[in-house]
Amino acid sequence: MNFKHVAILGAMPEEIGEITNQIHDKKEIFYGDLKVIQGTWNDVERKNKILISVAWSGWGKVSSARAATRIISSIYLGEKVDFLIFTGVAGAVSNTLRQWDIVIASKLIQYDIDARPFFEKFVIPAISKDHISIDDKLLKWTQSSLENSKKKDLNLRDFGTINIGKIATGDKFISDREYLEEIKLQIPNLLAIEMEGAAVAQVAYQEKVPFVILRTISDSADEEAATSFDIFLKKYKLRSWLLIECLLKNL
Ligand code: ADE
């Protein structure tokens, strides 16, 4: 991969972690109340310097789409953003998944969009598609970067299995197994559920910016979800940067 300026976006600071200590020559740009931090990240091993823009969007489709639009139009040292990483936590839908398992989205669906009778359920009218796919090469690159790093780096031992599959996005924190079962019936082979991925994917797709969406399972979207999420996030924030670093090291 030959990306020069990478945008890193998460809904909450805990989902990005230590980044602000890792980048140099920092500057801040404000778009209203949205802060974008820019700087350079040095890959010591490969003597490579990558330009970074990072932001926290807030929860939900509107906030994340707005932040995605802003961050991918930011320019740093004359370079446009040429790759977007969206990362954070998600609720497990598949019962094979546990806390700390990783899901790389291959397809993203906005499960709460429904413009029937004009369009089929889940179709996003602006693009006439009921899902957004990730570029196959980027998907394989993300998977192999994470798998190789996980074998070598003891710091990544807390993370579980690395999975590729469908992620669904909607404006609801799901803590109700019955509600989740309904979504599962409508979207077969769904792995995880969250509140931003498919909105960010739509923006990146329409803006023609290469992107990946990476999630770590925090809860099972069931009646215990809020408690599991809270406890998990406190541990996750100490590790979230490591996942991003895996990708940057393999660029
Ligand atoms: N992100 C993490 N857990 C979630 C859940 N249960 N519902 C929606 N988004 C989430």
Short mmCIF file of C-alpha atoms and ligand atoms in Angstrom, two decimals:
data_model
loop_
_atom_site.label_atom_id
_atom_site.label_comp_id
_atom_site.label_asym_id
_atom_site.label_seq_id
_atom_site.Cartn_x
_atom_site.Cartn_y
_atom_site.Cartn_z
CA MET A 1 0.00 0.00 0.00
CA ASN A 2 1.34 3.37 -0.85
CA PHE A 3 -0.84 5.73 1.15
CA LYS A 4 0.64 9.04 2.28
CA HIS A 5 -2.09 10.77 4.28
CA VAL A 6 -4.23 8.50 6.44
CA ALA A 7 -7.40 9.69 8.19
CA ILE A 8 -8.25 7.87 11.43
CA LEU A 9 -11.76 8.21 12.79
CA GLY A 10 -13.57 6.73 15.78
CA ALA A 11 -16.79 7.66 17.54
CA MET A 12 -15.08 8.10 20.94
CA PRO A 13 -11.52 8.92 22.08
CA GLU A 14 -11.34 5.48 23.77
CA GLU A 15 -11.67 3.88 20.34
CA ILE A 16 -8.50 5.54 19.05
CA GLY A 17 -6.46 5.48 22.25
CA GLU A 18 -2.99 6.93 22.57
CA ILE A 19 -2.71 8.55 19.18
CA THR A 20 -2.04 12.07 20.29
CA ASN A 21 1.17 10.90 22.04
CA GLN A 22 2.24 9.04 18.91
CA ILE A 23 2.12 11.81 16.33
CA HIS A 24 4.57 14.68 15.94
CA ASP A 25 4.33 18.25 14.66
CA LYS A 26 0.72 18.33 15.82
CA LYS A 27 -1.76 20.96 14.79
CA GLU A 28 -5.49 21.27 15.38
CA ILE A 29 -8.18 22.38 12.95
CA PHE A 30 -11.71 23.14 14.12
CA TYR A 31 -14.81 22.75 11.94
CA GLY A 32 -17.39 24.18 14.32
CA ASP A 33 -17.19 21.82 17.30
CA LEU A 34 -15.32 19.07 15.43
CA LYS A 35 -11.59 18.92 16.14
CA VAL A 36 -9.25 17.31 13.61
CA ILE A 37 -5.70 16.72 14.85
CA GLN A 38 -3.02 16.45 12.20
CA GLY A 39 0.59 15.37 12.49
CA THR A 40 3.17 12.86 11.33
CA TRP A 41 3.68 9.28 12.49
CA ASN A 42 7.13 7.79 12.13
CA ASP A 43 7.49 4.14 11.30
CA VAL A 44 10.84 3.61 13.01
CA GLU A 45 11.45 0.13 11.56
CA ARG A 46 10.82 1.10 7.95
CA LYS A 47 12.01 4.71 8.26
CA ASN A 48 8.70 5.78 6.77
CA LYS A 49 6.80 8.95 7.61
CA ILE A 50 2.99 8.95 7.31
CA LEU A 51 0.77 12.00 7.50
CA ILE A 52 -2.12 11.51 9.88
CA SER A 53 -5.43 13.28 10.49
CA VAL A 54 -7.47 12.03 13.43
CA ALA A 55 -10.89 12.89 14.88
CA TRP A 56 -13.64 11.62 17.18
CA SER A 57 -17.03 11.93 15.58
CA GLY A 58 -19.48 11.22 18.39
CA TRP A 59 -22.05 8.40 18.20
CA GLY A 60 -24.48 7.77 15.37
CA LYS A 61 -24.85 8.02 11.60
CA VAL A 62 -25.19 11.79 11.25
CA SER A 63 -22.23 12.63 13.50
CA SER A 64 -19.97 10.05 11.90
CA ALA A 65 -20.96 11.00 8.33
CA ARG A 66 -20.31 14.64 9.12
CA ALA A 67 -16.89 13.89 10.64
CA ALA A 68 -15.99 11.54 7.78
CA THR A 69 -16.82 14.24 5.24
CA ARG A 70 -14.72 16.81 7.10
CA ILE A 71 -11.72 14.59 7.76
CA ILE A 72 -11.43 13.26 4.22
CA SER A 73 -11.47 16.77 2.84
CA SER A 74 -8.65 17.90 5.12
CA ILE A 75 -5.25 18.51 3.58
CA TYR A 76 -1.95 18.23 5.47
CA LEU A 77 1.41 19.36 4.13
CA GLY A 78 -0.19 19.67 0.71
CA GLU A 79 -1.45 16.05 0.67
CA LYS A 80 -5.11 15.01 0.37
CA VAL A 81 -6.38 12.12 2.51
CA ASP A 82 -5.85 8.94 0.47
CA PHE A 83 -7.02 6.31 3.01
CA LEU A 84 -9.62 6.30 5.79
CA ILE A 85 -9.61 3.94 8.78
CA PHE A 86 -12.73 3.89 10.95
CA THR A 87 -12.26 1.90 14.12
CA GLY A 88 -14.03 1.15 17.39
CA VAL A 89 -16.17 -1.33 19.25
CA ALA A 90 -19.32 -3.23 18.23
CA GLY A 91 -21.98 -5.54 19.58
CA ALA A 92 -21.72 -9.21 18.55
CA VAL A 93 -24.55 -10.58 16.43
CA SER A 94 -23.06 -13.96 15.61
CA ASN A 95 -22.93 -16.17 18.70
CA THR A 96 -19.50 -17.40 17.67
CA LEU A 97 -18.03 -14.01 18.60
CA ARG A 98 -16.65 -13.04 22.04
CA GLN A 99 -15.34 -9.83 23.62
CA TRP A 100 -11.97 -8.81 22.04
CA ASP A 101 -12.69 -10.66 18.76
CA ILE A 102 -12.03 -8.44 15.77
CA VAL A 103 -14.41 -7.92 12.85
CA ILE A 104 -13.19 -6.42 9.59
CA ALA A 105 -16.24 -5.29 7.61
CA SER A 106 -16.52 -6.79 4.13
CA LYS A 107 -20.03 -5.34 3.62
CA LEU A 108 -21.86 -2.61 5.54
CA ILE A 109 -25.62 -2.22 5.75
CA GLN A 110 -27.69 0.64 7.18
CA TYR A 111 -30.28 -1.59 8.85
CA ASP A 112 -32.64 1.29 9.72
CA ILE A 113 -33.01 2.82 6.26
CA ASP A 114 -36.36 1.98 4.68
CA ALA A 115 -37.59 4.06 1.73
CA ARG A 116 -40.28 1.56 0.65
CA PRO A 117 -42.31 1.59 -1.54
CA PHE A 118 -39.90 3.65 -3.64
CA PHE A 119 -36.83 1.49 -2.92
CA GLU A 120 -36.35 -2.00 -1.45
CA LYS A 121 -35.63 -2.13 2.26
CA PHE A 122 -31.99 -1.21 3.15
CA VAL A 123 -31.42 0.49 -0.24
CA ILE A 124 -29.67 3.84 0.15
CA PRO A 125 -31.44 5.96 -2.48
CA ALA A 126 -28.41 8.16 -3.25
CA ILE A 127 -26.40 5.17 -4.46
CA SER A 128 -29.15 2.62 -5.22
CA LYS A 129 -27.37 -0.03 -3.14
CA ASP A 130 -28.49 -2.05 -0.13
CA HIS A 131 -24.92 -2.46 1.13
CA ILE A 132 -21.46 -1.02 0.63
CA SER A 133 -18.57 -3.40 0.00
CA ILE A 134 -14.97 -2.93 0.99
CA ASP A 135 -12.37 -3.22 -1.73
CA ASP A 136 -11.14 -6.82 -1.81
CA LYS A 137 -7.45 -5.91 -1.89
CA LEU A 138 -7.83 -3.65 1.15
CA LEU A 139 -9.78 -6.32 2.97
CA LYS A 140 -7.05 -8.91 2.44
CA TRP A 141 -4.35 -6.40 3.34
CA THR A 142 -6.15 -5.52 6.60
CA GLN A 143 -6.59 -9.19 7.47
CA SER A 144 -2.97 -10.16 6.77
CA SER A 145 -1.61 -7.06 8.55
CA LEU A 146 -3.57 -7.92 11.70
CA GLU A 147 -2.82 -11.65 11.53
CA ASN A 148 0.92 -11.14 11.04
CA SER A 149 1.15 -8.55 13.81
CA LYS A 150 -0.86 -10.72 16.17
CA LYS A 151 1.62 -13.59 15.69
CA LYS A 152 4.63 -11.36 16.42
CA ASP A 153 3.44 -8.79 18.95
CA LEU A 154 2.74 -9.90 22.53
CA ASN A 155 0.95 -6.60 23.21
CA LEU A 156 -1.87 -7.85 20.97
CA ARG A 157 -2.48 -10.99 23.03
CA ASP A 158 -5.77 -9.65 24.49
CA PHE A 159 -7.33 -9.53 21.04
CA GLY A 160 -9.23 -12.61 19.91
CA THR A 161 -10.07 -14.08 16.52
CA ILE A 162 -9.89 -12.01 13.34
CA ASN A 163 -13.13 -12.24 11.34
CA ILE A 164 -14.33 -10.83 8.06
CA GLY A 165 -18.01 -10.27 7.35
CA LYS A 166 -21.10 -8.12 7.38
CA ILE A 167 -21.59 -5.25 9.82
CA ALA A 168 -24.92 -3.48 10.24
CA THR A 169 -25.28 0.13 11.37
CA GLY A 170 -28.21 2.03 12.85
CA ASP A 171 -29.04 4.83 15.25
CA LYS A 172 -29.74 2.61 18.25
CA PHE A 173 -27.60 1.13 20.99
CA ILE A 174 -28.97 -2.41 21.03
CA SER A 175 -29.44 -4.03 24.41
CA ASP A 176 -32.37 -6.24 23.53
CA ARG A 177 -31.85 -9.74 22.18
CA GLU A 178 -35.34 -9.90 20.70
CA TYR A 179 -34.78 -6.73 18.68
CA LEU A 180 -31.45 -8.11 17.53
CA GLU A 181 -33.05 -11.40 16.44
CA GLU A 182 -35.37 -9.43 14.12
CA ILE A 183 -32.39 -7.76 12.43
CA LYS A 184 -30.60 -11.12 12.19
CA LEU A 185 -33.58 -12.61 10.34
CA GLN A 186 -33.52 -9.78 7.81
CA ILE A 187 -29.75 -9.77 7.29
CA PRO A 188 -28.33 -13.30 7.06
CA ASN A 189 -24.74 -13.96 8.19
CA LEU A 190 -24.48 -10.71 10.08
CA LEU A 191 -21.43 -10.59 12.38
CA ALA A 192 -21.70 -7.34 14.31
CA ILE A 193 -23.82 -4.29 14.93
CA GLU A 194 -22.85 -0.69 15.67
CA MET A 195 -23.84 2.93 15.06
CA GLU A 196 -21.43 4.47 12.54
CA GLY A 197 -19.68 2.11 10.10
CA ALA A 198 -22.14 2.07 7.20
CA ALA A 199 -22.58 5.84 7.37
CA VAL A 200 -18.82 6.40 7.13
CA ALA A 201 -18.68 3.78 4.36
CA GLN A 202 -21.34 5.63 2.36
CA VAL A 203 -19.41 8.90 2.58
CA ALA A 204 -16.10 7.30 1.64
CA TYR A 205 -17.72 5.36 -1.22
CA GLN A 206 -19.40 8.46 -2.64
CA GLU A 207 -16.26 10.54 -2.17
CA LYS A 208 -14.14 7.78 -3.76
CA VAL A 209 -11.71 7.49 -0.85
CA PRO A 210 -10.35 3.98 -0.05
CA PHE A 211 -11.43 2.88 3.43
CA VAL A 212 -11.63 0.08 5.97
CA ILE A 213 -13.95 -0.38 8.96
CA LEU A 214 -12.51 -2.30 11.87
CA ARG A 215 -14.41 -3.29 15.01
CA THR A 216 -13.63 -5.08 18.26
CA ILE A 217 -16.48 -6.85 20.04
CA SER A 218 -17.42 -5.16 23.32
CA ASP A 219 -20.78 -6.78 24.13
CA SER A 220 -23.47 -9.11 22.82
CA ALA A 221 -26.18 -6.49 22.16
CA ASP A 222 -28.29 -8.25 24.79
CA GLU A 223 -29.75 -7.14 28.11
CA GLU A 224 -26.22 -6.92 29.64
CA ALA A 225 -24.86 -4.85 26.75
CA ALA A 226 -24.63 -1.49 28.53
CA THR A 227 -22.68 -2.91 31.48
CA SER A 228 -20.39 -5.04 29.30
CA PHE A 229 -19.76 -2.07 27.02
CA ASP A 230 -18.82 0.24 29.91
CA ILE A 231 -16.45 -2.21 31.56
CA PHE A 232 -14.91 -3.24 28.23
CA LEU A 233 -14.25 0.32 27.10
CA LYS A 234 -12.07 1.04 30.14
CA LYS A 235 -9.76 -1.84 29.14
CA TYR A 236 -10.08 -1.31 25.40
CA LYS A 237 -8.88 2.30 25.48
CA LEU A 238 -5.45 1.06 26.60
CA ARG A 239 -5.22 -1.26 23.58
CA SER A 240 -7.16 0.45 20.76
CA TRP A 241 -4.13 2.29 19.40
CA LEU A 242 -2.30 -1.03 18.90
CA LEU A 243 -4.76 -2.09 16.18
CA ILE A 244 -4.33 1.16 14.29
CA GLU A 245 -0.56 0.88 14.63
CA CYS A 246 -0.66 -2.62 13.07
CA LEU A 247 -2.19 -1.14 9.95
CA LEU A 248 0.12 1.88 9.80
CA LYS A 249 3.18 -0.36 10.14
CA ASN A 250 2.04 -2.39 7.14
CA LEU A 251 1.23 0.47 4.79
N1 ADE B 1 -21.52 -0.55 19.73
C1 ADE B 1 -21.03 -1.40 20.66
N2 ADE B 1 -22.01 -2.16 21.16
C2 ADE B 1 -23.15 -1.79 20.54
C3 ADE B 1 -24.50 -2.20 20.65
N3 ADE B 1 -24.87 -3.14 21.51
N4 ADE B 1 -25.42 -1.58 19.86
C4 ADE B 1 -25.04 -0.61 19.01
N5 ADE B 1 -23.78 -0.18 18.88
C5 ADE B 1 -22.83 -0.76 19.63
#
